[in-house]
């Protein structure tokens, strides 16, 4: 009976140690993952087409690493961050530049004559809302430019549309008056 109790206590102790090790391994794994830049992620962000559907998960992974490095207290104190941070910042700058170029190119599609603006906004630009959010959070140097480009494009479109509407109203008013 004493042997059984001793074995049960040892078993309980071992299971607690195992659970603690698994928890530590999981947390350490998340910590290491947050501080590393996989070569595939770097290659995908630098070379993959921004308009492809595979680019957004790469941007999400980059966002996760950027936020982890800036928000995690232990990551801020880690010596490994000194090695990773310059590369992470270079990658952030390249990603924001590529996203900026892609978004401005999509805005330029709106400037074409006889474009269905509503459909283009709903089907194309809504897919880019995550990109705009990324720029807002991690590209403060380019986000105002992207926002200004969109505002400028839409103001030109609305000015042109209201000008055409006004001239049509004046034409109808002139016909009614005569």
PDB file of C-alpha atoms in Angstrom:
ATOM      1  CA  UNK A   1       0.000   0.000   0.000  1.00  0.00           C
ATOM      2  CA  UNK A   2       2.855   2.406   0.773  1.00  0.00           C
ATOM      3  CA  UNK A   3       4.531   1.460  -2.474  1.00  0.00           C
ATOM      4  CA  UNK A   4       1.337   2.160  -4.427  1.00  0.00           C
ATOM      5  CA  UNK A   5       0.968   5.567  -2.771  1.00  0.00           C
ATOM      6  CA  UNK A   6       4.592   6.339  -3.521  1.00  0.00           C
ATOM      7  CA  UNK A   7       4.133   5.313  -7.151  1.00  0.00           C
ATOM      8  CA  UNK A   8       0.964   7.408  -7.420  1.00  0.00           C
ATOM      9  CA  UNK A   9       2.769  10.440  -5.999  1.00  0.00           C
ATOM     10  CA  UNK A  10       5.669   9.900  -8.397  1.00  0.00           C
ATOM     11  CA  UNK A  11       3.214   9.553 -11.276  1.00  0.00           C
ATOM     12  CA  UNK A  12       1.426  12.735 -10.267  1.00  0.00           C
ATOM     13  CA  UNK A  13       4.726  14.591  -9.938  1.00  0.00           C
ATOM     14  CA  UNK A  14       5.860  13.351 -13.331  1.00  0.00           C
ATOM     15  CA  UNK A  15       2.593  14.351 -15.004  1.00  0.00           C
ATOM     16  CA  UNK A  16       2.827  17.858 -13.486  1.00  0.00           C
ATOM     17  CA  UNK A  17       6.418  18.142 -14.719  1.00  0.00           C
ATOM     18  CA  UNK A  18       5.364  16.943 -18.176  1.00  0.00           C
ATOM     19  CA  UNK A  19       2.501  19.443 -18.314  1.00  0.00           C
ATOM     20  CA  UNK A  20       4.841  22.247 -17.239  1.00  0.00           C
ATOM     21  CA  UNK A  21       7.401  21.238 -19.862  1.00  0.00           C
ATOM     22  CA  UNK A  22       4.764  21.180 -22.604  1.00  0.00           C
ATOM     23  CA  UNK A  23       3.525  24.619 -21.555  1.00  0.00           C
ATOM     24  CA  UNK A  24       7.064  25.978 -21.476  1.00  0.00           C
ATOM     25  CA  UNK A  25       7.808  24.389 -24.861  1.00  0.00           C
ATOM     26  CA  UNK A  26       4.668  25.932 -26.383  1.00  0.00           C
ATOM     27  CA  UNK A  27       5.406  29.396 -24.997  1.00  0.00           C
ATOM     28  CA  UNK A  28       9.054  29.191 -26.010  1.00  0.00           C
ATOM     29  CA  UNK A  29       8.009  28.018 -29.487  1.00  0.00           C
ATOM     30  CA  UNK A  30       5.678  31.001 -29.875  1.00  0.00           C
ATOM     31  CA  UNK A  31       8.434  33.299 -28.623  1.00  0.00           C
ATOM     32  CA  UNK A  32      10.983  31.924 -31.085  1.00  0.00           C
ATOM     33  CA  UNK A  33       8.457  32.031 -33.934  1.00  0.00           C
ATOM     34  CA  UNK A  34       7.708  35.667 -33.167  1.00  0.00           C
ATOM     35  CA  UNK A  35      11.401  36.555 -33.296  1.00  0.00           C
ATOM     36  CA  UNK A  36      12.319  34.705 -36.484  1.00  0.00           C
ATOM     37  CA  UNK A  37      11.984  35.649 -40.125  1.00  0.00           C
ATOM     38  CA  UNK A  38      11.571  32.514 -42.220  1.00  0.00           C
ATOM     39  CA  UNK A  39      13.328  32.803 -45.600  1.00  0.00           C
ATOM     40  CA  UNK A  40      10.093  31.820 -47.376  1.00  0.00           C
ATOM     41  CA  UNK A  41       8.262  34.752 -45.756  1.00  0.00           C
ATOM     42  CA  UNK A  42      11.009  37.154 -46.814  1.00  0.00           C
ATOM     43  CA  UNK A  43      11.032  35.773 -50.359  1.00  0.00           C
ATOM     44  CA  UNK A  44       7.252  35.867 -50.639  1.00  0.00           C
ATOM     45  CA  UNK A  45       6.992  39.458 -49.431  1.00  0.00           C
ATOM     46  CA  UNK A  46       9.783  40.611 -51.738  1.00  0.00           C
ATOM     47  CA  UNK A  47       8.868  38.650 -54.870  1.00  0.00           C
ATOM     48  CA  UNK A  48       5.248  37.502 -54.799  1.00  0.00           C
ATOM     49  CA  UNK A  49       2.690  39.537 -56.734  1.00  0.00           C
ATOM     50  CA  UNK A  50       0.873  41.855 -54.303  1.00  0.00           C
ATOM     51  CA  UNK A  51      -2.460  41.332 -56.043  1.00  0.00           C
ATOM     52  CA  UNK A  52      -2.245  37.546 -55.603  1.00  0.00           C
ATOM     53  CA  UNK A  53      -4.320  35.901 -52.910  1.00  0.00           C
ATOM     54  CA  UNK A  54      -1.184  34.378 -51.351  1.00  0.00           C
ATOM     55  CA  UNK A  55       0.297  37.780 -50.504  1.00  0.00           C
ATOM     56  CA  UNK A  56      -2.197  38.670 -47.775  1.00  0.00           C
ATOM     57  CA  UNK A  57      -1.243  35.729 -45.488  1.00  0.00           C
ATOM     58  CA  UNK A  58       2.404  36.807 -45.857  1.00  0.00           C
ATOM     59  CA  UNK A  59       1.454  40.330 -44.823  1.00  0.00           C
ATOM     60  CA  UNK A  60      -0.509  38.958 -41.862  1.00  0.00           C
ATOM     61  CA  UNK A  61       2.541  36.936 -40.765  1.00  0.00           C
ATOM     62  CA  UNK A  62       4.737  40.027 -41.061  1.00  0.00           C
ATOM     63  CA  UNK A  63       2.203  42.065 -39.093  1.00  0.00           C
ATOM     64  CA  UNK A  64       2.173  39.388 -36.378  1.00  0.00           C
ATOM     65  CA  UNK A  65       5.963  39.490 -36.072  1.00  0.00           C
ATOM     66  CA  UNK A  66       6.073  43.298 -36.054  1.00  0.00           C
ATOM     67  CA  UNK A  67       3.447  43.495 -33.329  1.00  0.00           C
ATOM     68  CA  UNK A  68       5.064  40.703 -31.348  1.00  0.00           C
ATOM     69  CA  UNK A  69       8.439  42.441 -31.377  1.00  0.00           C
ATOM     70  CA  UNK A  70       6.991  45.795 -30.382  1.00  0.00           C
ATOM     71  CA  UNK A  71       4.372  44.653 -27.844  1.00  0.00           C
ATOM     72  CA  UNK A  72       5.943  41.659 -26.094  1.00  0.00           C
ATOM     73  CA  UNK A  73       7.921  42.724 -23.021  1.00  0.00           C
ATOM     74  CA  UNK A  74      10.194  39.687 -23.145  1.00  0.00           C
ATOM     75  CA  UNK A  75      10.854  40.165 -26.860  1.00  0.00           C
ATOM     76  CA  UNK A  76      11.889  43.783 -26.247  1.00  0.00           C
ATOM     77  CA  UNK A  77      14.495  42.564 -23.758  1.00  0.00           C
ATOM     78  CA  UNK A  78      15.773  39.656 -25.871  1.00  0.00           C
ATOM     79  CA  UNK A  79      19.227  39.898 -27.370  1.00  0.00           C
ATOM     80  CA  UNK A  80      17.928  38.155 -30.490  1.00  0.00           C
ATOM     81  CA  UNK A  81      15.731  41.160 -31.230  1.00  0.00           C
ATOM     82  CA  UNK A  82      18.831  43.240 -31.921  1.00  0.00           C
ATOM     83  CA  UNK A  83      19.695  40.846 -34.758  1.00  0.00           C
ATOM     84  CA  UNK A  84      16.172  40.557 -36.137  1.00  0.00           C
ATOM     85  CA  UNK A  85      14.878  44.118 -35.759  1.00  0.00           C
ATOM     86  CA  UNK A  86      16.923  45.760 -38.567  1.00  0.00           C
ATOM     87  CA  UNK A  87      15.941  43.018 -41.014  1.00  0.00           C
ATOM     88  CA  UNK A  88      12.334  43.187 -39.868  1.00  0.00           C
ATOM     89  CA  UNK A  89      12.288  46.936 -40.415  1.00  0.00           C
ATOM     90  CA  UNK A  90      13.795  46.567 -43.909  1.00  0.00           C
ATOM     91  CA  UNK A  91      11.142  43.990 -44.740  1.00  0.00           C
ATOM     92  CA  UNK A  92       8.417  46.271 -43.370  1.00  0.00           C
ATOM     93  CA  UNK A  93       9.640  49.131 -45.547  1.00  0.00           C
ATOM     94  CA  UNK A  94       9.732  46.948 -48.655  1.00  0.00           C
ATOM     95  CA  UNK A  95       6.269  45.531 -47.932  1.00  0.00           C
ATOM     96  CA  UNK A  96       4.747  48.968 -47.331  1.00  0.00           C
ATOM     97  CA  UNK A  97       6.334  50.264 -50.534  1.00  0.00           C
ATOM     98  CA  UNK A  98       5.024  47.367 -52.589  1.00  0.00           C
ATOM     99  CA  UNK A  99       1.534  47.617 -51.070  1.00  0.00           C
ATOM    100  CA  UNK A 100       1.534  51.386 -51.666  1.00  0.00           C
ATOM    101  CA  UNK A 101       2.402  50.914 -55.337  1.00  0.00           C
ATOM    102  CA  UNK A 102      -0.256  48.241 -55.787  1.00  0.00           C
ATOM    103  CA  UNK A 103      -2.962  50.318 -54.140  1.00  0.00           C
ATOM    104  CA  UNK A 104      -2.154  53.423 -56.176  1.00  0.00           C
ATOM    105  CA  UNK A 105      -2.244  51.304 -59.341  1.00  0.00           C
ATOM    106  CA  UNK A 106      -5.726  50.093 -58.358  1.00  0.00           C
ATOM    107  CA  UNK A 107      -6.824  53.681 -57.690  1.00  0.00           C
ATOM    108  CA  UNK A 108      -5.640  54.602 -61.169  1.00  0.00           C
ATOM    109  CA  UNK A 109      -8.070  52.024 -62.571  1.00  0.00           C
ATOM    110  CA  UNK A 110     -10.845  54.268 -61.279  1.00  0.00           C
ATOM    111  CA  UNK A 111      -9.612  57.135 -63.436  1.00  0.00           C
ATOM    112  CA  UNK A 112     -10.343  55.369 -66.693  1.00  0.00           C
ATOM    113  CA  UNK A 113     -13.327  56.692 -68.603  1.00  0.00           C
ATOM    114  CA  UNK A 114     -16.512  54.620 -68.604  1.00  0.00           C
ATOM    115  CA  UNK A 115     -15.470  52.695 -65.490  1.00  0.00           C
ATOM    116  CA  UNK A 116     -18.128  51.273 -63.196  1.00  0.00           C
ATOM    117  CA  UNK A 117     -16.780  52.821 -60.001  1.00  0.00           C
ATOM    118  CA  UNK A 118     -19.121  51.067 -57.615  1.00  0.00           C
ATOM    119  CA  UNK A 119     -18.312  47.596 -58.941  1.00  0.00           C
ATOM    120  CA  UNK A 120     -14.589  48.340 -58.968  1.00  0.00           C
ATOM    121  CA  UNK A 121     -14.724  49.594 -55.398  1.00  0.00           C
ATOM    122  CA  UNK A 122     -16.734  46.621 -54.175  1.00  0.00           C
ATOM    123  CA  UNK A 123     -15.001  43.851 -56.095  1.00  0.00           C
ATOM    124  CA  UNK A 124     -11.409  45.069 -56.201  1.00  0.00           C
ATOM    125  CA  UNK A 125     -10.742  47.734 -53.607  1.00  0.00           C
ATOM    126  CA  UNK A 126     -12.571  45.987 -50.765  1.00  0.00           C
ATOM    127  CA  UNK A 127     -10.055  43.154 -51.125  1.00  0.00           C
ATOM    128  CA  UNK A 128      -7.359  45.717 -50.353  1.00  0.00           C
ATOM    129  CA  UNK A 129      -8.824  46.938 -47.069  1.00  0.00           C
ATOM    130  CA  UNK A 130      -6.432  44.693 -45.118  1.00  0.00           C
ATOM    131  CA  UNK A 131      -3.562  46.254 -47.043  1.00  0.00           C
ATOM    132  CA  UNK A 132      -4.777  49.734 -46.096  1.00  0.00           C
ATOM    133  CA  UNK A 133      -5.010  48.634 -42.465  1.00  0.00           C
ATOM    134  CA  UNK A 134      -1.439  47.309 -42.650  1.00  0.00           C
ATOM    135  CA  UNK A 135      -0.253  50.623 -44.069  1.00  0.00           C
ATOM    136  CA  UNK A 136      -2.095  52.573 -41.410  1.00  0.00           C
ATOM    137  CA  UNK A 137      -0.518  50.541 -38.612  1.00  0.00           C
ATOM    138  CA  UNK A 138       2.960  49.846 -39.987  1.00  0.00           C
ATOM    139  CA  UNK A 139       3.538  52.349 -42.784  1.00  0.00           C
ATOM    140  CA  UNK A 140       2.944  55.784 -41.314  1.00  0.00           C
ATOM    141  CA  UNK A 141       5.354  57.247 -43.858  1.00  0.00           C
ATOM    142  CA  UNK A 142       3.274  56.103 -46.867  1.00  0.00           C
ATOM    143  CA  UNK A 143      -0.285  55.842 -45.544  1.00  0.00           C
ATOM    144  CA  UNK A 144      -1.046  59.592 -45.881  1.00  0.00           C
ATOM    145  CA  UNK A 145       0.128  59.433 -49.491  1.00  0.00           C
ATOM    146  CA  UNK A 146      -2.130  56.464 -50.272  1.00  0.00           C
ATOM    147  CA  UNK A 147      -5.085  58.098 -48.559  1.00  0.00           C
ATOM    148  CA  UNK A 148      -4.450  61.358 -50.439  1.00  0.00           C
ATOM    149  CA  UNK A 149      -4.252  59.474 -53.759  1.00  0.00           C
ATOM    150  CA  UNK A 150      -7.617  57.830 -53.090  1.00  0.00           C
ATOM    151  CA  UNK A 151      -9.234  61.082 -51.989  1.00  0.00           C
ATOM    152  CA  UNK A 152      -7.851  62.873 -55.049  1.00  0.00           C
ATOM    153  CA  UNK A 153      -9.079  60.148 -57.395  1.00  0.00           C
ATOM    154  CA  UNK A 154     -12.553  60.040 -55.883  1.00  0.00           C
ATOM    155  CA  UNK A 155     -12.872  63.834 -55.780  1.00  0.00           C
ATOM    156  CA  UNK A 156     -12.042  63.982 -59.512  1.00  0.00           C
ATOM    157  CA  UNK A 157     -14.616  61.298 -60.231  1.00  0.00           C
ATOM    158  CA  UNK A 158     -17.319  63.002 -58.183  1.00  0.00           C
ATOM    159  CA  UNK A 159     -16.494  66.407 -59.689  1.00  0.00           C
ATOM    160  CA  UNK A 160     -16.773  64.934 -63.196  1.00  0.00           C
ATOM    161  CA  UNK A 161     -20.007  63.079 -62.368  1.00  0.00           C
ATOM    162  CA  UNK A 162     -21.675  66.085 -60.742  1.00  0.00           C
ATOM    163  CA  UNK A 163     -20.528  68.321 -63.617  1.00  0.00           C
ATOM    164  CA  UNK A 164     -22.178  65.977 -66.104  1.00  0.00           C
ATOM    165  CA  UNK A 165     -25.296  65.807 -63.943  1.00  0.00           C
ATOM    166  CA  UNK A 166     -25.454  69.599 -63.659  1.00  0.00           C
ATOM    167  CA  UNK A 167     -25.050  70.103 -67.407  1.00  0.00           C
ATOM    168  CA  UNK A 168     -27.823  67.540 -68.005  1.00  0.00           C
ATOM    169  CA  UNK A 169     -30.099  69.373 -65.586  1.00  0.00           C
ATOM    170  CA  UNK A 170     -29.352  72.691 -67.261  1.00  0.00           C
ATOM    171  CA  UNK A 171     -30.046  71.152 -70.666  1.00  0.00           C
ATOM    172  CA  UNK A 172     -33.385  69.751 -69.449  1.00  0.00           C
ATOM    173  CA  UNK A 173     -34.229  73.078 -67.801  1.00  0.00           C
ATOM    174  CA  UNK A 174     -33.444  74.920 -71.044  1.00  0.00           C
ATOM    175  CA  UNK A 175     -35.689  72.545 -73.017  1.00  0.00           C
ATOM    176  CA  UNK A 176     -38.551  73.026 -70.543  1.00  0.00           C
ATOM    177  CA  UNK A 177     -38.158  76.817 -70.629  1.00  0.00           C
ATOM    178  CA  UNK A 178     -38.474  76.973 -74.440  1.00  0.00           C
TER     179      UNK A 178
END
